[in-house]
Coordinates of C-alpha atoms and ligand atoms in Angstrom, one line a residue:
M213 CA -36.2 -11.0 -41.6
A214 CA -35.5 -14.2 -39.7
A215 CA -32.1 -14.6 -41.5
A216 CA -31.1 -11.0 -40.7
S217 CA -31.7 -11.3 -37.0
A218 CA -29.8 -14.6 -36.9
L219 CA -26.9 -12.8 -38.5
T220 CA -27.1 -9.9 -36.0
L221 CA -27.1 -12.4 -33.2
L222 CA -24.0 -14.1 -34.7
L223 CA -22.2 -10.8 -35.0
A224 CA -22.9 -9.9 -31.4
I225 CA -21.1 -13.0 -30.1
P226 CA -17.4 -13.1 -30.7
A227 CA -16.4 -16.1 -32.8
A228 CA -14.1 -17.6 -30.2
A229 CA -16.4 -17.0 -27.2
G230 CA -16.4 -19.8 -24.6
T231 CA -19.2 -20.3 -22.2
P232 CA -19.1 -17.4 -19.7
T233 CA -18.2 -18.5 -16.2
P234 CA -18.1 -16.8 -12.8
G235 CA -14.8 -15.0 -11.9
A236 CA -13.1 -16.7 -8.9
P237 CA -13.8 -15.0 -5.6
S238 CA -10.0 -14.9 -5.0
I239 CA -7.0 -13.6 -6.7
G240 CA -5.1 -16.7 -5.5
D241 CA -2.8 -15.4 -2.7
P242 CA -2.0 -18.4 -0.4
Y243 CA -1.6 -16.0 2.7
Y244 CA -5.1 -14.5 2.1
P245 CA -7.1 -16.8 0.0
T246 CA -10.3 -14.6 0.2
Y247 CA -8.6 -11.4 -1.0
G248 CA -9.1 -10.0 -4.5
N249 CA -11.0 -11.7 -7.3
G250 CA -10.5 -13.3 -10.7
G251 CA -12.1 -12.7 -14.1
Y252 CA -11.3 -9.0 -14.5
R253 CA -8.8 -6.3 -13.8
V254 CA -9.4 -2.7 -12.7
S255 CA -7.8 0.3 -14.4
H256 CA -9.4 3.1 -12.5
Y257 CA -11.5 3.9 -9.3
D258 CA -13.6 7.1 -9.2
L259 CA -14.9 7.6 -5.7
R260 CA -17.4 10.4 -5.1
L261 CA -18.3 10.4 -1.4
K262 CA -19.8 12.3 1.4
Y263 CA -18.7 11.8 5.0
Q264 CA -20.3 13.0 8.3
P265 CA -17.8 12.9 11.2
K266 CA -20.5 13.2 13.9
T267 CA -22.3 10.0 12.9
D268 CA -19.5 8.3 10.9
E269 CA -21.9 8.0 7.9
L270 CA -20.1 7.5 4.6
R271 CA -22.1 7.4 1.4
G272 CA -21.5 7.8 -2.3
T273 CA -20.8 6.2 -5.6
A274 CA -17.8 4.2 -6.9
T275 CA -17.4 4.1 -10.6
I276 CA -14.9 1.4 -11.5
L277 CA -13.4 1.0 -14.9
A278 CA -12.5 -2.7 -15.4
S279 CA -11.7 -5.1 -18.2
A280 CA -12.8 -8.7 -18.3
T281 CA -10.0 -11.3 -18.4
Q282 CA -12.3 -14.2 -19.3
D283 CA -15.8 -14.6 -20.6
L284 CA -17.5 -13.6 -17.5
S285 CA -21.0 -14.4 -16.2
R286 CA -20.5 -12.8 -12.8
F287 CA -17.7 -11.4 -10.6
D288 CA -17.0 -10.3 -7.1
L289 CA -15.7 -7.0 -5.5
D290 CA -14.3 -6.9 -2.0
F291 CA -16.5 -4.6 0.1
S292 CA -18.4 -4.4 3.4
L293 CA -20.7 -1.4 3.4
D294 CA -24.4 -1.4 2.3
V295 CA -24.9 -1.4 -1.4
S296 CA -28.1 0.1 -2.8
S297 CA -27.6 -0.4 -6.5
V298 CA -25.1 -1.7 -9.1
L299 CA -24.9 -0.9 -12.8
V300 CA -22.7 -2.6 -15.3
N301 CA -22.3 -0.8 -18.5
G302 CA -25.3 1.3 -17.7
R303 CA -27.7 -1.5 -16.9
P304 CA -28.9 -2.6 -13.5
A305 CA -27.0 -5.7 -12.3
A306 CA -28.1 -8.3 -9.7
F307 CA -26.0 -8.4 -6.6
T308 CA -25.7 -10.1 -3.3
E309 CA -23.6 -9.0 -0.4
T310 CA -21.8 -11.0 2.3
P311 CA -20.2 -8.1 4.3
A312 CA -18.7 -10.4 6.9
A313 CA -16.8 -12.1 4.1
H314 CA -16.0 -8.7 2.4
K315 CA -17.6 -9.9 -0.9
L316 CA -20.1 -8.2 -3.2
Q317 CA -21.1 -10.6 -6.0
I318 CA -22.3 -9.0 -9.2
T319 CA -24.2 -10.6 -12.0
P320 CA -24.4 -8.3 -15.0
S321 CA -27.6 -8.4 -17.1
A322 CA -25.4 -9.8 -20.0
P323 CA -22.2 -11.7 -19.7
L324 CA -18.9 -9.8 -20.4
A325 CA -16.8 -11.0 -23.2
K326 CA -13.1 -11.6 -22.5
G327 CA -11.1 -8.4 -23.2
S328 CA -14.1 -6.1 -23.1
D329 CA -14.3 -3.1 -20.9
A330 CA -16.9 -2.7 -18.2
T331 CA -18.0 0.3 -16.2
V332 CA -19.3 -0.7 -12.8
V333 CA -21.2 1.9 -10.8
V334 CA -21.8 1.0 -7.2
R335 CA -23.9 3.2 -4.9
Y336 CA -23.4 2.6 -1.2
S337 CA -23.6 3.9 2.3
G338 CA -22.7 2.7 5.8
V339 CA -21.2 3.4 9.2
P340 CA -17.7 2.0 8.7
S341 CA -16.7 1.9 12.4
K342 CA -19.6 -0.6 12.9
V343 CA -18.4 -3.0 10.3
V344 CA -16.2 -5.8 11.7
V345 CA -14.8 -8.2 9.1
S346 CA -13.0 -11.4 10.4
G347 CA -12.6 -9.8 13.8
I348 CA -11.0 -6.6 12.5
N349 CA -12.0 -3.0 11.8
G350 CA -9.5 -1.0 9.7
W351 CA -11.4 2.2 9.9
L352 CA -10.0 4.5 12.6
R353 CA -12.3 7.0 14.0
T354 CA -10.9 10.2 15.5
P355 CA -12.5 12.9 17.7
D356 CA -13.0 15.0 14.5
G357 CA -13.2 12.5 11.7
A358 CA -11.8 9.2 10.5
V359 CA -8.9 7.5 8.8
A360 CA -8.7 4.6 6.4
A361 CA -5.1 3.2 6.6
D362 CA -4.2 -0.3 7.3
E363 CA -2.3 -3.2 5.8
P364 CA -3.0 -5.7 4.2
E365 CA -6.5 -4.3 4.0
A366 CA -8.3 -1.0 4.5
A367 CA -10.4 -0.7 1.4
W368 CA -13.3 -2.9 2.5
W369 CA -14.5 -0.1 4.9
W370 CA -14.7 2.7 2.3
F371 CA -14.8 1.5 -1.3
P372 CA -15.5 -1.6 -3.3
S373 CA -12.3 -2.9 -5.0
N374 CA -10.3 -5.9 -6.3
D375 CA -8.4 -5.9 -3.0
H376 CA -4.9 -7.1 -3.8
P377 CA -1.6 -5.4 -4.8
L378 CA -1.6 -7.4 -8.0
D379 CA -4.4 -5.3 -9.4
K380 CA -3.2 -1.7 -9.3
A381 CA -5.2 1.2 -10.7
T382 CA -5.4 5.0 -10.8
Y383 CA -7.8 7.0 -8.6
D384 CA -10.0 10.0 -8.4
V385 CA -11.2 10.5 -4.8
S386 CA -13.7 13.3 -4.2
V387 CA -15.1 13.7 -0.7
E388 CA -17.6 16.2 0.8
V389 CA -17.2 17.0 4.4
P390 CA -18.7 19.6 6.8
K391 CA -17.3 23.2 6.7
G392 CA -14.1 23.6 8.7
T393 CA -13.2 19.9 8.1
Q394 CA -10.8 18.6 5.5
A395 CA -10.6 15.5 3.5
V396 CA -7.1 14.2 2.5
S397 CA -6.2 11.4 0.1
N398 CA -3.4 10.4 -2.2
G399 CA -1.8 12.4 -5.0
V400 CA -2.7 15.9 -6.0
L401 CA -5.5 18.1 -4.7
T402 CA -7.2 19.0 -7.9
D403 CA -10.2 20.9 -6.5
Q404 CA -11.5 22.3 -3.3
R405 CA -14.9 24.0 -3.3
D406 CA -17.8 25.0 -1.1
T407 CA -21.0 23.0 -1.5
V408 CA -24.5 23.7 -0.2
D409 CA -23.6 22.3 3.2
G410 CA -19.9 21.7 3.3
T411 CA -16.6 21.5 1.4
R412 CA -15.7 19.1 -1.3
Y413 CA -12.0 18.0 -1.7
S414 CA -11.0 16.2 -4.9
W415 CA -7.7 14.2 -5.1
R416 CA -6.1 12.5 -8.1
Q417 CA -3.6 9.7 -8.0
D418 CA -2.6 9.3 -11.7
R419 CA 0.0 6.5 -11.2
P420 CA -0.9 2.9 -10.5
Q421 CA -1.7 2.3 -6.8
A422 CA -2.5 -0.8 -4.8
T423 CA -5.8 -0.8 -3.0
Y424 CA -4.2 -0.9 0.5
L425 CA -2.2 2.2 -0.3
A426 CA -5.3 4.3 -1.1
T427 CA -6.1 6.4 1.9
L428 CA -8.7 8.8 3.2
A429 CA -8.4 11.1 6.2
V430 CA -11.1 13.4 7.4
G431 CA -10.6 15.8 10.2
R432 CA -9.5 19.2 11.3
F433 CA -6.0 19.7 10.0
D434 CA -3.3 22.3 9.8
I435 CA -2.0 22.2 6.3
T436 CA 1.5 23.0 5.0
T437 CA 2.3 23.1 1.3
G438 CA 5.4 23.6 -0.8
R439 CA 7.4 22.1 -3.6
T440 CA 10.4 19.7 -3.8
G441 CA 13.5 20.8 -5.7
D442 CA 12.1 19.0 -8.7
G443 CA 8.9 21.1 -8.5
I444 CA 6.7 18.2 -7.1
P445 CA 3.9 19.7 -4.9
V446 CA 4.1 18.9 -1.2
F447 CA 1.0 18.7 0.9
N448 CA 1.2 17.8 4.6
A449 CA -1.7 17.6 7.1
Y450 CA -1.4 17.7 10.9
S451 CA -4.4 17.2 13.2
K452 CA -5.1 20.3 15.2
D453 CA -5.1 18.1 18.3
L454 CA -1.6 16.7 18.3
G455 CA -0.9 18.4 21.6
D456 CA 2.6 17.9 22.9
N457 CA 3.5 15.9 19.8
A458 CA 2.7 18.6 17.3
A459 CA 6.2 20.2 17.0
A460 CA 8.0 16.9 16.8
A461 CA 5.6 15.7 14.1
R462 CA 6.3 18.7 12.0
A463 CA 10.0 18.6 12.6
S464 CA 9.9 15.1 11.1
V465 CA 7.3 15.1 8.3
E466 CA 8.4 18.6 7.1
R467 CA 11.7 16.9 6.1
S468 CA 9.9 14.7 3.5
A469 CA 11.3 16.6 0.5
E470 CA 14.8 16.5 1.8
I471 CA 14.5 12.8 2.5
I472 CA 13.1 12.0 -0.9
D473 CA 16.0 13.9 -2.5
W474 CA 18.4 11.8 -0.5
E475 CA 16.6 8.5 -1.2
S476 CA 16.5 9.3 -4.9
G477 CA 20.3 9.0 -4.9
Y478 CA 20.0 5.4 -3.9
F479 CA 16.7 4.2 -5.4
G480 CA 16.3 6.3 -8.6
K481 CA 14.0 9.1 -9.6
Y482 CA 11.0 9.6 -7.2
P483 CA 8.2 7.8 -9.1
F484 CA 5.2 10.0 -8.2
N485 CA 4.1 13.6 -8.8
A486 CA 2.9 14.5 -5.3
L487 CA 4.5 14.2 -1.9
G488 CA 3.6 14.6 1.7
G489 CA 2.4 13.0 4.9
Y490 CA -0.5 13.3 7.4
V491 CA -0.7 12.9 11.1
P492 CA -4.3 12.4 12.3
N493 CA -5.3 12.2 16.0
V494 CA -5.3 8.4 16.2
K495 CA -4.3 6.2 19.1
T496 CA -2.5 3.6 16.9
H497 CA 1.2 3.1 16.9
Y498 CA 2.0 2.2 13.3
A499 CA 2.7 4.2 10.2
L500 CA 1.7 3.2 6.6
E501 CA 3.2 4.1 3.3
T502 CA 0.0 5.3 1.7
Q503 CA 1.0 6.3 -1.8
T504 CA 2.6 9.8 -2.0
R505 CA 1.2 10.7 1.4
P506 CA 2.2 8.3 4.2
F507 CA 0.1 8.0 7.4
Y508 CA 1.9 8.6 10.7
S509 CA 0.5 8.1 14.2
P510 CA 1.2 10.8 16.8
A511 CA 2.7 8.1 19.1
Q512 CA 5.7 8.0 16.7
F513 CA 6.6 11.6 17.7
A514 CA 6.0 11.2 21.4
R515 CA 9.7 11.0 22.2
G516 CA 10.8 13.8 19.9
S517 CA 11.4 14.1 16.2
N518 CA 11.6 10.9 14.2
A519 CA 13.0 11.4 10.7
S520 CA 13.7 7.7 10.6
V521 CA 10.0 6.7 10.3
V522 CA 9.7 9.2 7.5
V523 CA 12.7 7.6 5.8
H524 CA 11.0 4.2 6.2
E525 CA 7.6 5.3 4.8
L526 CA 9.2 7.2 2.0
A527 CA 11.5 4.3 1.0
H528 CA 8.3 2.3 0.6
Q529 CA 7.3 4.7 -2.2
W530 CA 9.8 2.7 -4.3
F531 CA 9.7 -0.6 -2.3
G532 CA 6.0 -1.5 -2.1
D533 CA 4.2 1.4 -3.8
D534 CA 6.1 1.8 -7.2
V535 CA 7.2 -1.9 -7.1
S536 CA 4.4 -3.8 -5.4
L537 CA 4.2 -7.3 -4.1
E538 CA 2.7 -10.1 -6.3
R539 CA 1.8 -12.0 -3.2
W540 CA 1.8 -11.1 0.5
R541 CA 4.5 -13.8 1.3
D542 CA 7.1 -11.5 -0.3
I543 CA 6.6 -8.8 2.4
W544 CA 10.4 -8.7 2.9
L545 CA 10.7 -6.9 -0.4
N546 CA 8.8 -4.1 1.2
E547 CA 9.8 -4.1 4.9
G548 CA 13.4 -5.3 4.5
F549 CA 14.2 -2.5 2.1
A550 CA 12.3 0.2 4.0
T551 CA 14.2 -0.8 7.1
Y552 CA 17.5 -0.9 5.3
A553 CA 16.8 2.7 4.1
Q554 CA 16.6 3.7 7.8
W555 CA 20.0 2.0 8.3
L556 CA 21.5 4.0 5.4
W557 CA 20.1 7.1 7.0
S558 CA 21.7 6.2 10.3
D559 CA 25.0 5.8 8.5
Y560 CA 24.5 9.1 6.8
Q561 CA 23.7 10.9 10.1
G562 CA 26.8 9.4 11.7
E563 CA 24.6 7.4 14.1
G564 CA 25.9 3.9 13.3
T565 CA 26.9 2.2 10.1
T566 CA 24.6 -0.3 8.3
Q567 CA 27.2 -3.0 9.4
Q568 CA 27.0 -1.9 13.0
L569 CA 23.3 -2.1 12.9
A570 CA 23.3 -5.6 11.4
D571 CA 25.8 -6.7 14.1
Y572 CA 23.5 -5.2 16.7
V573 CA 20.5 -7.2 15.5
Y574 CA 22.7 -10.4 15.5
A575 CA 23.9 -9.7 19.0
Q576 CA 20.6 -8.6 20.4
H577 CA 19.0 -11.8 19.6
P578 CA 20.7 -14.9 21.0
A579 CA 20.4 -18.1 19.0
N580 CA 17.4 -19.4 21.1
D581 CA 15.4 -16.2 20.7
P582 CA 12.1 -16.9 18.9
F583 CA 13.0 -13.9 16.8
W584 CA 15.0 -16.3 14.5
K585 CA 12.0 -18.7 14.1
V586 CA 10.3 -16.2 11.8
K587 CA 11.5 -16.6 8.2
P588 CA 11.5 -13.1 6.7
G589 CA 11.1 -14.6 3.2
D590 CA 8.0 -16.6 4.2
P591 CA 6.9 -15.4 7.6
G592 CA 3.3 -16.6 7.4
A593 CA 0.3 -14.3 7.4
A594 CA 0.2 -14.0 11.2
H595 CA 3.9 -12.9 11.4
Q596 CA 4.0 -10.6 8.3
F597 CA 4.8 -7.5 10.4
D598 CA 7.0 -9.2 13.1
D599 CA 10.3 -7.5 14.0
A600 CA 12.2 -10.3 12.2
V601 CA 10.7 -9.3 8.8
Y602 CA 12.1 -5.8 9.4
D603 CA 15.3 -6.3 11.3
R604 CA 16.5 -9.7 10.2
G605 CA 15.2 -8.7 6.8
A606 CA 17.5 -5.6 6.8
A607 CA 20.4 -7.7 8.1
A608 CA 19.8 -10.0 5.1
I609 CA 20.2 -7.0 2.8
Q610 CA 23.5 -6.1 4.6
A611 CA 24.6 -9.7 4.0
L612 CA 23.7 -9.4 0.4
R613 CA 25.6 -6.1 0.1
T614 CA 28.8 -7.5 1.6
T615 CA 28.5 -10.6 -0.6
V616 CA 28.1 -8.8 -3.9
G617 CA 30.0 -5.6 -3.1
D618 CA 28.8 -2.0 -3.0
K619 CA 29.0 -1.4 -6.8
A620 CA 26.7 -4.3 -7.7
F621 CA 24.5 -3.7 -4.6
F622 CA 23.7 -0.1 -5.4
Q623 CA 23.3 -0.9 -9.1
L624 CA 20.8 -3.6 -8.1
L625 CA 18.6 -1.2 -6.0
K626 CA 18.2 1.1 -9.0
A627 CA 17.8 -1.7 -11.5
W628 CA 15.0 -3.3 -9.4
T629 CA 12.9 -0.2 -9.1
K630 CA 13.5 0.6 -12.8
E631 CA 12.6 -2.8 -14.1
H632 CA 9.4 -3.1 -12.1
A633 CA 8.3 0.5 -12.1
Y634 CA 4.5 1.1 -11.6
G635 CA 4.1 -2.7 -11.5
N636 CA 4.9 -5.7 -9.4
G637 CA 7.8 -8.0 -8.6
D638 CA 8.4 -11.2 -6.6
F639 CA 11.2 -12.7 -4.7
A640 CA 12.4 -14.9 -7.7
D641 CA 12.6 -11.9 -9.9
F642 CA 14.7 -10.2 -7.2
Q643 CA 17.1 -13.1 -6.8
G644 CA 17.4 -13.4 -10.6
L645 CA 18.3 -9.7 -11.0
A646 CA 20.7 -9.8 -8.1
E647 CA 22.5 -12.8 -9.5
K648 CA 22.5 -11.3 -13.0
I649 CA 24.0 -8.0 -11.8
S650 CA 26.5 -9.5 -9.4
G651 CA 27.4 -12.6 -11.4
K652 CA 27.2 -14.6 -8.2
P653 CA 25.0 -17.5 -7.2
L654 CA 22.9 -16.2 -4.2
A655 CA 20.5 -19.1 -3.5
R656 CA 22.5 -20.2 -0.3
L657 CA 22.7 -16.7 1.0
F658 CA 19.0 -16.1 0.7
Q659 CA 18.2 -19.5 2.0
T660 CA 20.3 -18.8 5.1
W661 CA 19.0 -15.3 5.8
L662 CA 15.4 -15.4 4.6
F663 CA 14.2 -19.0 4.6
T664 CA 15.8 -20.7 7.6
P665 CA 14.0 -20.6 10.9
E666 CA 17.1 -20.2 12.9
R667 CA 20.0 -17.8 13.5
P668 CA 22.5 -17.9 10.7
A669 CA 25.6 -19.7 11.9
A670 CA 28.5 -17.4 13.0
A671 CA 30.5 -18.8 10.1
A672 CA 27.8 -17.8 7.6
A673 CA 27.5 -14.4 9.3
A674 CA 31.2 -14.0 9.1
R675 CA 31.3 -14.9 5.4
A676 CA 28.6 -12.3 4.9
G677 CA 30.8 -9.8 6.7
L678 CA 29.0 -10.0 10.0
Ligands
LIG965 N1 3.9 -1.2 6.2 C1 3.7 -0.6 7.5 C2 5.1 -0.1 7.9 O1 6.0 -0.8 8.4 C3 3.3 -1.7 8.5 C4 1.8 -1.6 8.8 C5 1.4 -2.7 9.7 N2 0.0 -2.7 9.9 C6 -0.5 -2.6 11.1 N3 -1.8 -2.6 11.2 N4 0.2 -2.6 12.2 O2 5.4 1.0 7.6
ZN966 ZN1 7.2 -0.6 6.5

């Protein structure tokens, strides 16, 4: 008997098992050292939620499919609402929360062996608008609902996650809301049904998605649906309270299918199987490339239609969403290219060539303008979304294009999105691919345009065709 149980014990422990250790409470991004976690990777988030617009109460269950990347004694998720229970592989796990630090530390009843799968079930509730984390609140309340859409983080206020673009996963998001109210998220609407006291909307994102690109919008929306030329379902949602901006919003976002077709010509086949956009009644001024279904603020349509912002957010579907950052320092790989797409659109519309727009950026900002102090290739966390990352970033791409020639340049755009599809890429990967395709050394060009805190000399600009 004694020998048999000793044998059972031996079999239960993998031969090469080390001593289980805690996963790091960081994924190791120098810009945001507290974001994301080590010791595991997530493959899928299943969120089953209920939201009450009147009180801003959100409650529900997150079921997270993960896999241990080390022998793991405990691990963290990024989260800031109130957790009532955690199960790991069906068994209650101990947990401690530090909402202000957006961490939920979980100690499973038994360590997880490296390579093993874990199902983590987190039950939670909270009033997201009341939760301030490091001075910010990424949950936008509207008169009839709320929106989760911000960058680099939005997830803390609505679901527990490994909050970093390095750990992409698929999603099922199902949200019950009061009758007459809709819940919009990423991907395809797989189900809509009445419940005892409301309506439940179920959404599926079946392609890998970074946490900050997961979105939830609850409110009273006018919905439009259709299909792209390739048969991809289109779903757009417009707040019923857009007032004077309603028509301009539609005249812009309804062009998503046309814009995606046009962008596919430059960037390759559209990587996702759903498309759309939503315009909630928020007071913010930014847009966000939430996957398959960008978020737009009404303010963007206050001066009339704005197809250009749609071009920008939809270009991100390739640059940012399909090919995601490995670290936030490389934000130029997102914003530079999304802005360059707007320049290509301008050229296409006969409203100024990409070269004219690059010249304009150069002329608009004299050498002593602090604009040139921001390095688009390494702007610092506080300057990630500064104009320089967008406009100087796009000028850098024009300089690249004139240096390598149109043939290599357009080949590079498609090769980049193809090589890193549904994954990640970093600046070194990009430079390597650009040099391989063009056969030209490009270190100096990038140094000048992306990594020098001053205006490129007129000579360098001229060499680059500026
Ligand atoms: N990626 C977004 C865009 O340029 C930027 C979002 C900036 N975030 C913010 N809270 N302002 O489309
Ligand atoms: Zn952008």
